[in-house]
Short mmCIF file of C-alpha atoms and ligand atoms in Angstrom, two decimals:
data_model
loop_
_atom_site.label_atom_id
_atom_site.label_comp_id
_atom_site.label_asym_id
_atom_site.label_seq_id
_atom_site.Cartn_x
_atom_site.Cartn_y
_atom_site.Cartn_z
CA PRO A 69 5.41 -19.96 -12.74
CA ILE A 70 3.59 -16.62 -13.04
CA GLY A 71 6.53 -14.28 -12.51
CA GLN A 72 9.10 -13.06 -10.02
CA VAL A 73 7.42 -11.51 -7.00
CA ASP A 74 8.47 -7.88 -6.84
CA PRO A 75 9.35 -7.13 -3.20
CA ARG A 76 7.86 -3.68 -3.74
CA ILE A 77 4.35 -5.14 -3.42
CA PHE A 78 5.08 -4.97 0.32
CA GLY A 79 5.09 -1.18 0.38
CA GLY A 80 3.49 1.30 2.75
CA PHE A 81 1.97 4.76 2.56
CA LEU A 82 2.53 7.74 4.85
CA GLU A 83 0.23 10.71 4.29
CA HIS A 84 0.03 14.02 6.10
CA MET A 85 -3.37 13.16 7.47
CA GLY A 86 -4.82 12.82 10.95
CA ARG A 87 -2.25 11.32 13.32
CA ALA A 88 -0.17 9.48 10.72
CA VAL A 89 2.83 11.81 10.72
CA TYR A 90 2.27 13.91 13.87
CA GLU A 91 1.63 11.58 16.87
CA GLY A 92 2.37 8.69 14.52
CA VAL A 93 5.92 8.37 13.23
CA TYR A 94 6.96 11.85 14.35
CA ASP A 95 6.32 13.19 17.83
CA PRO A 96 9.21 15.10 19.42
CA LYS A 97 7.20 15.53 22.64
CA SER A 98 6.65 11.82 23.13
CA ALA A 99 8.54 9.94 25.82
CA HIS A 100 9.48 7.55 23.00
CA ALA A 101 11.00 10.24 20.72
CA ASP A 102 14.56 9.78 19.47
CA ALA A 103 16.94 12.68 18.81
CA GLU A 104 15.21 13.44 15.50
CA GLY A 105 11.71 13.33 16.98
CA PHE A 106 10.76 9.94 15.52
CA ARG A 107 8.80 7.63 17.80
CA LYS A 108 11.11 4.73 18.61
CA ASP A 109 8.26 2.46 19.72
CA VAL A 110 6.40 3.00 16.43
CA LEU A 111 9.51 2.39 14.35
CA ALA A 112 10.34 -0.74 16.35
CA ALA A 113 6.82 -2.03 15.76
CA LEU A 114 7.08 -1.30 12.03
CA GLU A 115 10.42 -3.08 11.70
CA PRO A 116 9.08 -6.65 11.43
CA LEU A 117 6.78 -5.62 8.57
CA SER A 118 9.94 -4.92 6.55
CA MET A 119 8.12 -2.62 4.17
CA THR A 120 9.94 -1.92 0.93
CA VAL A 121 8.72 1.26 -0.81
CA MET A 122 7.11 4.07 1.18
CA ARG A 123 4.77 6.47 -0.60
CA TYR A 124 4.67 10.06 0.72
CA PRO A 125 3.28 12.77 1.34
CA GLY A 126 -0.22 11.84 0.03
CA GLY A 127 -2.85 10.94 -0.91
CA ASN A 128 -5.35 13.75 -1.29
CA PHE A 129 -3.03 15.91 0.80
CA VAL A 130 -0.46 16.13 -1.96
CA SER A 131 -2.79 17.94 -4.34
CA GLY A 132 -2.50 21.11 -2.24
CA TYR A 133 1.06 20.58 -0.98
CA HIS A 134 4.02 22.78 -1.83
CA TRP A 135 7.15 20.86 -0.96
CA GLU A 136 9.24 23.99 -0.39
CA ASP A 137 7.08 24.73 2.69
CA GLY A 138 8.50 21.60 4.30
CA VAL A 139 12.26 22.13 3.95
CA GLY A 140 14.80 24.37 5.69
CA PRO A 141 14.99 25.50 9.31
CA ARG A 142 11.87 24.32 11.15
CA GLU A 143 11.24 27.66 12.81
CA SER A 144 10.88 29.40 9.44
CA ARG A 145 8.55 26.84 7.87
CA PRO A 146 5.00 28.18 7.39
CA THR A 147 1.87 26.82 9.01
CA VAL A 148 -0.69 26.62 6.22
CA ARG A 149 -4.37 25.85 5.70
CA GLU A 150 -4.78 22.30 4.41
CA LEU A 151 -7.88 21.83 2.28
CA ALA A 152 -7.91 18.13 1.40
CA TRP A 153 -8.71 17.16 4.99
CA GLN A 154 -9.70 20.65 6.24
CA THR A 155 -7.01 21.05 8.84
CA ILE A 156 -3.71 22.89 9.25
CA GLU A 157 -0.24 21.75 8.26
CA PRO A 158 2.67 23.01 10.39
CA ASN A 159 5.29 21.58 8.00
CA GLN A 160 7.53 20.39 10.82
CA PHE A 161 8.02 17.12 8.96
CA GLY A 162 8.95 17.38 5.28
CA THR A 163 11.19 15.94 2.59
CA ASP A 164 14.42 15.70 4.58
CA GLU A 165 12.72 14.19 7.62
CA PHE A 166 10.98 11.66 5.38
CA ILE A 167 14.24 10.69 3.69
CA SER A 168 15.99 10.37 7.01
CA LEU A 169 13.18 8.16 8.32
CA SER A 170 13.27 6.06 5.15
CA ARG A 171 17.01 5.50 5.57
CA LYS A 172 16.52 4.48 9.17
CA MET A 173 13.82 1.99 8.21
CA GLY A 174 15.38 0.71 4.97
CA TRP A 175 12.43 2.00 2.92
CA THR A 176 12.73 3.02 -0.72
CA PRO A 177 11.19 6.50 -0.87
CA MET A 178 8.38 7.06 -3.37
CA LEU A 179 7.30 10.70 -3.67
CA ALA A 180 4.03 12.00 -5.11
CA VAL A 181 4.11 15.43 -6.78
CA ASN A 182 1.31 17.98 -6.63
CA LEU A 183 -0.54 18.01 -9.95
CA GLY A 184 -3.68 19.51 -8.36
CA THR A 185 -2.61 23.04 -7.44
CA GLY A 186 1.09 22.62 -8.21
CA SER A 187 2.98 23.25 -11.43
CA PRO A 188 5.14 20.98 -13.58
CA GLU A 189 8.09 23.23 -12.78
CA GLU A 190 7.55 22.79 -9.03
CA ALA A 191 7.72 19.03 -9.62
CA GLN A 192 10.92 19.40 -11.61
CA ASN A 193 12.46 21.47 -8.83
CA TRP A 194 11.61 18.81 -6.27
CA VAL A 195 13.43 16.21 -8.35
CA GLU A 196 16.43 18.53 -8.45
CA TYR A 197 16.22 19.08 -4.68
CA CYS A 198 16.19 15.32 -4.11
CA ASN A 199 18.43 13.98 -6.85
CA GLY A 200 20.64 16.77 -8.19
CA GLU A 201 24.36 16.97 -7.57
CA VAL A 202 25.35 20.16 -5.75
CA GLY A 203 26.14 23.12 -7.98
CA THR A 204 22.63 24.26 -8.95
CA ARG A 205 19.94 26.07 -6.99
CA TYR A 206 17.73 23.33 -5.50
CA ALA A 207 20.49 20.78 -4.99
CA ASP A 208 22.43 23.50 -3.17
CA ARG A 209 19.42 24.14 -0.95
CA ARG A 210 19.37 20.48 -0.01
CA ALA A 211 23.08 20.66 0.84
CA ALA A 212 22.48 23.83 2.88
CA ASN A 213 19.76 21.93 4.75
CA GLY A 214 22.27 19.28 5.76
CA SER A 215 22.35 16.72 2.92
CA PRO A 216 25.19 17.30 0.46
CA GLU A 217 24.65 13.82 -1.01
CA PRO A 218 21.58 13.43 -3.24
CA HIS A 219 18.59 11.66 -1.68
CA GLY A 220 18.35 9.52 -4.83
CA VAL A 221 14.55 9.19 -5.08
CA LYS A 222 13.80 6.92 -8.01
CA LEU A 223 10.01 6.50 -7.82
CA TRP A 224 7.67 9.43 -8.43
CA CYS A 225 3.86 9.54 -8.65
CA LEU A 226 2.40 12.05 -11.09
CA GLY A 227 -0.29 13.37 -8.72
CA ASN A 228 -2.93 11.50 -6.79
CA GLU A 229 -6.46 10.35 -7.73
CA MET A 230 -6.81 13.11 -10.31
CA ASP A 231 -10.02 11.47 -11.61
CA GLY A 232 -11.75 11.83 -8.22
CA PRO A 233 -14.23 14.74 -7.88
CA TRP A 234 -12.95 15.29 -4.30
CA GLN A 235 -9.41 15.90 -5.49
CA LEU A 236 -8.05 19.46 -5.23
CA GLY A 237 -7.53 20.61 -8.81
CA GLN A 238 -9.33 17.64 -10.37
CA VAL A 239 -9.52 17.85 -14.17
CA PRO A 240 -10.80 15.67 -17.03
CA ALA A 241 -8.51 12.94 -18.33
CA GLU A 242 -7.17 14.94 -21.29
CA GLN A 243 -6.12 17.82 -19.08
CA TYR A 244 -4.56 15.58 -16.46
CA ALA A 245 -2.64 13.78 -19.21
CA LEU A 246 -1.32 17.11 -20.44
CA ARG A 247 -0.21 18.18 -16.96
CA ALA A 248 1.32 14.80 -16.25
CA GLU A 249 3.18 14.82 -19.55
CA GLN A 250 4.58 18.30 -18.95
CA ALA A 251 5.64 17.40 -15.41
CA GLY A 252 6.96 13.97 -16.39
CA LYS A 253 9.10 15.36 -19.20
CA LEU A 254 10.64 17.99 -16.97
CA MET A 255 11.21 15.50 -14.16
CA LYS A 256 12.84 12.92 -16.41
CA GLY A 257 14.73 15.72 -18.16
CA LEU A 258 16.28 16.50 -14.82
CA ASP A 259 16.93 12.88 -13.90
CA PRO A 260 16.35 10.28 -16.64
CA SER A 261 16.85 7.42 -14.18
CA ILE A 262 13.59 8.05 -12.31
CA GLU A 263 10.43 5.99 -12.80
CA LEU A 264 6.98 7.56 -13.06
CA VAL A 265 3.58 6.38 -11.88
CA ALA A 266 0.63 7.87 -13.79
CA CYS A 267 -2.72 8.26 -12.02
CA GLY A 268 -5.02 5.50 -13.14
CA SER A 269 -8.68 5.23 -12.23
CA CYS A 270 -8.89 5.39 -8.46
CA GLY A 271 -12.34 3.84 -8.23
CA VAL A 272 -14.08 1.18 -10.27
CA TYR A 273 -17.34 3.00 -9.38
CA LEU A 274 -16.42 6.26 -11.16
CA PRO A 275 -18.12 6.88 -14.53
CA THR A 276 -14.73 7.48 -16.14
CA TYR A 277 -13.38 4.03 -15.11
CA MET A 278 -11.15 2.58 -17.87
CA GLU A 279 -11.84 5.43 -20.31
CA TRP A 280 -9.69 7.65 -18.06
CA ASP A 281 -6.94 5.03 -18.21
CA ARG A 282 -7.10 4.66 -21.98
CA VAL A 283 -6.85 8.42 -22.53
CA VAL A 284 -4.05 8.92 -19.99
CA LEU A 285 -1.99 5.96 -21.17
CA GLU A 286 -2.39 6.83 -24.85
CA TYR A 287 -1.35 10.40 -24.22
CA LEU A 288 1.57 9.69 -21.89
CA GLY A 289 2.89 6.84 -24.00
CA ASP A 290 6.28 5.55 -22.92
CA LEU A 291 6.54 8.23 -20.22
CA ALA A 292 4.35 6.12 -17.91
CA ASP A 293 6.37 3.34 -16.29
CA TYR A 294 3.43 2.39 -14.07
CA VAL A 295 -0.23 3.21 -13.72
CA SER A 296 -1.82 3.43 -10.28
CA LEU A 297 -4.84 1.57 -8.88
CA HIS A 298 -6.57 2.19 -5.55
CA ARG A 299 -9.08 0.01 -3.71
CA TYR A 300 -10.77 0.33 -0.34
CA VAL A 301 -13.26 -2.42 0.42
CA ASP A 302 -16.05 -2.55 2.97
CA ASN A 303 -18.47 -4.79 4.78
CA ARG A 304 -21.24 -2.22 5.17
CA ALA A 305 -23.76 -4.94 4.34
CA ASP A 306 -22.46 -6.97 7.29
CA ASP A 307 -22.24 -10.05 5.06
CA THR A 308 -18.99 -11.76 6.05
CA ALA A 309 -19.14 -14.46 3.37
CA ASP A 310 -19.54 -11.92 0.59
CA PHE A 311 -16.92 -9.61 2.12
CA LEU A 312 -14.39 -12.45 2.06
CA ALA A 313 -15.29 -13.12 -1.59
CA VAL A 314 -14.15 -9.59 -2.51
CA THR A 315 -10.96 -11.19 -3.81
CA ASN A 316 -12.90 -11.78 -7.05
CA ALA A 317 -13.35 -8.03 -7.42
CA ILE A 318 -9.70 -7.32 -6.61
CA ASP A 319 -8.54 -9.90 -9.18
CA ARG A 320 -10.91 -8.39 -11.73
CA GLN A 321 -9.73 -4.82 -11.12
CA ILE A 322 -6.10 -5.86 -11.62
CA GLU A 323 -6.91 -7.81 -14.76
CA GLN A 324 -8.97 -4.97 -16.23
CA MET A 325 -6.25 -2.42 -15.60
CA ASP A 326 -3.63 -4.72 -17.06
CA ALA A 327 -5.90 -5.23 -20.09
CA ALA A 328 -6.09 -1.43 -20.54
CA CYS A 329 -2.29 -1.24 -20.39
CA ARG A 330 -1.88 -4.06 -22.90
CA PHE A 331 -4.55 -2.60 -25.21
CA VAL A 332 -2.88 0.82 -25.31
CA GLN A 333 0.56 -0.76 -25.69
CA ALA A 334 -0.67 -2.75 -28.69
CA LYS A 335 -2.46 0.25 -30.19
CA ARG A 336 0.69 2.32 -29.88
CA ARG A 337 2.79 -0.57 -31.21
CA SER A 338 5.15 0.08 -28.34
CA TYR A 339 7.69 -2.28 -26.80
CA LYS A 340 7.12 -0.69 -23.44
CA ARG A 341 4.57 -2.30 -21.12
CA PRO A 342 3.29 -0.11 -18.31
CA TYR A 343 3.04 -2.14 -15.09
CA LEU A 344 0.60 -1.78 -12.22
CA CYS A 345 1.24 0.16 -9.04
CA PHE A 346 -1.52 -0.64 -6.53
CA ASP A 347 -0.50 2.28 -4.36
CA GLU A 348 -3.47 2.38 -1.96
CA TRP A 349 -5.30 -0.69 -0.67
CA ASN A 350 -7.06 -1.66 2.52
CA VAL A 351 -10.39 -2.09 4.29
CA TRP A 352 -11.96 1.30 5.04
CA TYR A 353 -15.61 2.06 5.76
CA ARG A 354 -16.45 2.45 9.45
CA THR A 355 -14.85 5.89 9.66
CA PHE A 356 -15.59 7.02 6.12
CA SER A 357 -18.19 9.76 6.65
CA ARG A 358 -17.30 13.44 6.73
CA GLU A 359 -18.62 13.54 10.31
CA GLY A 360 -15.99 10.99 11.23
CA MET A 361 -13.32 13.28 9.84
CA ASP A 362 -14.17 16.69 11.28
CA VAL A 363 -13.11 17.40 14.83
CA ASP A 364 -12.76 21.15 14.94
CA GLY A 365 -9.90 22.78 16.73
CA GLU A 366 -7.99 19.58 17.43
CA PHE A 367 -4.50 19.00 16.04
CA PRO A 368 -3.55 16.48 14.98
CA ARG A 369 -7.05 15.19 14.38
CA HIS A 370 -8.16 11.67 15.13
CA VAL A 371 -9.44 10.83 11.66
CA ILE A 372 -10.26 7.53 10.02
CA GLU A 373 -8.69 5.46 12.81
CA GLU A 374 -10.27 2.23 11.69
CA VAL A 375 -10.21 -0.69 14.16
CA TYR A 376 -9.49 -3.91 12.29
CA ASN A 377 -11.00 -7.28 13.11
CA LEU A 378 -10.47 -10.89 12.06
CA GLU A 379 -12.51 -10.72 8.86
CA ASP A 380 -10.52 -7.63 7.81
CA ALA A 381 -7.33 -9.63 8.33
CA LEU A 382 -8.59 -12.30 5.93
CA VAL A 383 -9.40 -9.60 3.39
CA ALA A 384 -5.90 -8.12 3.80
CA ALA A 385 -4.53 -11.61 3.09
CA GLY A 386 -6.84 -11.67 0.06
CA PHE A 387 -5.26 -8.49 -1.32
CA LEU A 388 -1.76 -9.90 -0.85
CA ASN A 389 -2.73 -13.25 -2.38
CA SER A 390 -4.13 -11.43 -5.38
CA PHE A 391 -0.95 -9.35 -5.84
CA ILE A 392 1.16 -12.53 -5.70
CA ARG A 393 -1.15 -14.31 -8.16
CA HIS A 394 -0.67 -11.33 -10.50
CA ALA A 395 3.09 -11.06 -10.02
CA ASP A 396 3.51 -10.70 -13.79
CA CYS A 397 1.83 -7.28 -13.81
CA VAL A 398 1.59 -5.90 -10.22
CA LYS A 399 5.03 -4.56 -9.41
CA ILE A 400 4.33 -2.14 -6.56
CA ALA A 401 1.61 -2.07 -3.89
CA ASN A 402 1.21 0.09 -0.79
CA ILE A 403 -0.99 -0.73 2.14
CA ALA A 404 -2.85 2.45 3.13
CA GLN A 405 -1.69 3.56 5.53
CA LEU A 406 1.08 3.20 8.13
CA VAL A 407 0.14 4.43 11.61
CA ASN A 408 -3.19 5.55 13.14
CA VAL A 409 -4.88 6.43 9.82
CA ILE A 410 -6.45 3.18 8.47
CA ALA A 411 -3.33 1.47 9.70
CA PRO A 412 -1.84 -1.73 11.10
CA ILE A 413 -0.69 0.20 14.20
CA LEU A 414 -2.54 2.59 16.53
CA THR A 415 -1.04 4.86 19.16
CA ARG A 416 -2.74 6.27 22.27
CA GLY A 417 -0.50 8.60 24.20
CA ASP A 418 2.63 6.57 24.85
CA GLU A 419 0.87 3.27 24.17
CA LEU A 420 0.84 1.30 20.95
CA LEU A 421 -1.56 -1.32 19.60
CA ILE A 422 -0.94 -3.95 16.93
CA GLN A 423 -4.03 -4.55 14.79
CA SER A 424 -5.15 -7.78 13.12
CA ILE A 425 -4.02 -6.75 9.62
CA TYR A 426 -0.50 -6.15 10.94
CA HIS A 427 0.02 -9.86 11.58
CA VAL A 428 -1.04 -10.86 8.09
CA PHE A 429 1.30 -8.34 6.49
CA GLU A 430 4.20 -9.60 8.58
CA MET A 431 3.44 -13.28 7.88
CA PHE A 432 3.51 -12.63 4.12
CA SER A 433 6.25 -10.02 3.97
CA LYS A 434 8.94 -12.24 5.45
CA ARG A 435 8.18 -14.91 2.84
CA ARG A 436 8.23 -12.73 -0.27
CA GLU A 437 11.35 -13.94 -2.13
CA GLY A 438 10.90 -15.99 -5.29
CA VAL A 439 8.63 -16.76 -8.21
CA ALA A 440 4.85 -16.81 -7.85
CA LEU A 441 3.28 -20.13 -8.79
CA ARG A 442 -0.19 -20.52 -10.24
CA PRO A 443 -2.31 -22.32 -7.64
CA ALA A 444 -4.69 -24.98 -8.95
CA VAL A 445 -7.34 -25.27 -6.26
CA GLN A 446 -9.69 -28.21 -5.88
CA GLY A 447 -12.27 -28.03 -3.14
CA PRO A 448 -15.64 -26.70 -2.09
CA VAL A 449 -16.93 -23.34 -3.30
CA TYR A 450 -19.63 -20.95 -2.15
CA GLN A 451 -21.59 -18.14 -3.73
CA GLY A 452 -21.02 -14.60 -2.44
CA SER A 453 -24.20 -12.51 -2.66
CA LEU A 454 -22.51 -9.78 -4.77
CA ASN A 455 -18.98 -10.95 -5.41
CA GLY A 456 -19.81 -14.29 -7.02
CA GLU A 457 -18.41 -17.75 -6.54
CA VAL A 458 -15.18 -18.41 -4.65
CA HIS A 459 -13.40 -21.41 -3.17
CA TYR A 460 -13.48 -21.53 0.61
CA LEU A 461 -9.70 -21.63 0.22
CA ASP A 462 -7.98 -18.39 -0.80
CA CYS A 463 -4.31 -18.93 -1.54
CA SER A 464 -1.06 -18.11 -3.29
CA ALA A 465 2.40 -19.66 -3.44
CA ILE A 466 5.99 -18.57 -4.04
CA LEU A 467 8.89 -20.81 -5.03
CA ASP A 468 12.49 -19.93 -4.19
CA GLY A 469 14.84 -22.79 -5.06
CA ASN A 470 13.95 -25.58 -2.67
CA ARG A 471 11.77 -23.38 -0.57
CA LEU A 472 8.03 -23.15 -1.09
CA GLN A 473 6.02 -20.40 0.57
CA VAL A 474 2.32 -21.14 0.90
CA PHE A 475 -0.37 -18.67 1.96
CA ALA A 476 -3.78 -20.17 2.66
CA SER A 477 -6.95 -18.69 4.19
CA ASN A 478 -10.01 -20.65 5.21
CA ARG A 479 -13.03 -18.45 4.46
CA SER A 480 -15.49 -20.77 6.10
CA GLN A 481 -17.03 -19.26 9.23
CA ASP A 482 -17.78 -22.60 10.89
CA GLU A 483 -15.98 -25.49 9.17
CA GLU A 484 -12.42 -26.67 9.59
CA MET A 485 -10.67 -27.27 6.27
CA ASP A 486 -8.53 -30.33 5.60
CA LEU A 487 -5.87 -29.06 3.27
CA SER A 488 -3.45 -31.09 1.17
CA ILE A 489 -0.62 -29.21 -0.55
CA GLU A 490 1.30 -30.68 -3.46
CA VAL A 491 3.70 -29.21 -6.00
CA ALA A 492 3.21 -30.37 -9.59
CA ASP A 493 6.68 -31.80 -10.25
CA ARG A 494 8.36 -31.66 -6.85
CA SER A 495 8.05 -33.37 -3.49
CA ILE A 496 7.61 -31.62 -0.18
CA ALA A 497 10.29 -32.77 2.27
CA SER A 498 9.51 -31.00 5.54
CA PRO A 499 7.90 -27.92 7.06
CA GLN A 500 10.36 -25.19 8.02
CA SER A 501 8.21 -22.62 9.75
CA ALA A 502 4.59 -21.56 9.82
CA GLU A 503 2.25 -19.15 11.55
CA LEU A 504 -1.50 -19.24 11.81
CA LEU A 505 -3.70 -16.23 12.49
CA THR A 506 -7.19 -16.59 13.83
CA GLY A 507 -9.51 -15.31 16.57
CA PRO A 508 -12.75 -16.11 18.35
CA ASP A 509 -15.11 -14.76 15.65
CA ALA A 510 -15.24 -12.63 12.50
CA LYS A 511 -15.73 -9.39 14.42
CA ALA A 512 -13.07 -10.04 17.05
CA ALA A 513 -10.54 -7.20 17.22
CA ASN A 514 -7.59 -6.18 19.37
CA SER A 515 -7.93 -3.21 21.70
CA PHE A 516 -5.62 -1.41 24.13
CA GLU A 517 -7.40 -3.29 26.90
CA ALA A 518 -7.20 -6.71 25.17
CA PRO A 519 -4.35 -6.51 22.64
CA ASP A 520 -4.01 -10.22 21.75
CA VAL A 521 -7.48 -11.32 20.74
CA VAL A 522 -6.51 -11.69 17.06
CA ARG A 523 -2.94 -12.82 16.77
CA SER A 524 -0.65 -15.14 14.87
CA GLU A 525 0.88 -18.18 16.54
CA ARG A 526 3.47 -20.72 15.54
CA PHE A 527 1.80 -23.56 13.66
CA GLU A 528 3.16 -27.09 13.81
CA GLY A 529 0.22 -29.21 12.69
CA PHE A 530 1.75 -30.53 9.44
CA GLU A 531 1.83 -34.11 8.36
CA VAL A 532 4.23 -34.66 5.45
CA ARG A 533 3.83 -37.96 3.62
CA GLY A 534 4.40 -39.09 0.03
CA GLY A 535 5.74 -35.67 -0.97
CA LYS A 536 2.54 -33.89 0.15
CA ALA A 537 1.81 -31.78 3.19
CA ARG A 538 -1.47 -32.14 5.04
CA LEU A 539 -2.94 -29.92 7.70
CA SER A 540 -6.18 -28.67 9.11
CA LEU A 541 -7.14 -25.00 8.94
CA PRO A 542 -9.57 -23.66 11.56
CA PRO A 543 -12.53 -21.58 10.37
CA LEU A 544 -11.63 -17.97 9.57
CA SER A 545 -7.88 -18.40 9.66
CA VAL A 546 -4.82 -17.40 7.63
CA LEU A 547 -1.78 -19.66 7.34
CA ALA A 548 1.65 -18.64 6.06
CA ALA A 549 4.06 -21.57 5.77
CA THR A 550 7.57 -22.22 4.55
CA LEU A 551 8.07 -25.76 3.26
CA GLU A 552 11.32 -27.40 2.21
CA LEU A 553 11.18 -29.32 -1.10
CA GLU A 554 13.28 -32.37 -2.03
CA SER A 555 16.13 -31.19 -4.25
O1 LIG B 60 -5.81 6.97 2.26
C1 LIG B 60 -6.80 7.92 2.48
C2 LIG B 60 -7.19 8.66 1.20
O2 LIG B 60 -7.85 7.77 0.33
C3 LIG B 60 -6.06 9.19 0.36
O3 LIG B 60 -5.63 10.43 0.79
C4 LIG B 60 -6.65 9.27 -1.00
O4 LIG B 60 -5.72 9.13 -2.03
C5 LIG B 60 -7.72 8.21 -1.00
O5 LIG B 60 -8.94 8.71 -1.44
#
């Protein structure tokens, strides 16, 4: 056993960016809009993903965001210039709409405060607005806006990517740590029950990688409940084998960040271990350039609407496998993002498209209960050109009583894999349910014209004998299976 799988590793991320909020989850003019302006078709499509925590409102956006612009009567909310993505923000969707949406969807809200251009006091006031009992200024404003009961937001991010040169208000580690400490103390002073996520290094490629984390963690001490990690991976080199081996780099990033946390904890002789919050992860590269982002005059803009293919789906499974294999330290993770913007779902007018990565998330998410087991893999390996040696098999497993969840990807592009699954001290009795995702080739992707090219299907090809399960995995496929064990 590695550790209990925290359901919060199946989180999502909703940023005010492109068509994520407007034309994504919120679109009062859509034929699909409900009474609150939420798109019913989008919410229905998100339902099966059963996401746990939802991070909001950014992302880079948050570093210029003033939450008070987004509450109160809609007609008096200001339209403002938005500098992170060079657009405008009409503030028609804000804190109360987000909380209402979260309730509807069963999401645990996770709010990021503005530590770029915002002040520690503004962050404190937001906690009061969300969590205070009526009787003081900001809690009373919430009540006046229609919510006498506190929103009860327990998870708060202390800014976003404050080590990134692109971040509004970016500062060196010492200065961020100071801001985060001031904000964190005020926020916890207002509500001691909240948990805080400090900004960790957002890119392994930045010169401050790890040194940033050491400084921030040492300075914040026990105030940091979690430290954040971000990772977007790419196949710019068009080298599918190496792209699929990126799991090595994801594992390494998690282990390095955990090592930084443990090092600082030991140095401080503290009983408190900061855990990891992988609050942005995905494949993102085709729409990365500035040119891809700027479409003057259009609102909302079509930005970074990545189309995901089969190889991306295997990489998404690789992220989830890695989080499960590191269940002892990764407690929260958020796929970035939710709708339209580097997302599992795309909309086009009233239409909606399910992307390849959606299926993988769903296949894993519904099998998340239990304790992660350490997989011991025997089988052929290959050498990735940059990412090093990996098994053709990428996998993870979760045990819940007599139920074993197995996640297995075949990274081979042309060979079937004969797979035998056994549990060290238990016998497999029978398969309960399984789905297999695959497609015609690595670059195959769904489109509005052909929406089912990459899809998951029920899988029944198990042979259970002598307490072991055997099956054959097609090239470039992901299997998620629930197996019953003998009691
Ligand atoms: O998810 C898109 C952007 O990627 C986020 O706004 C930012 O935090 C990261 O750089």
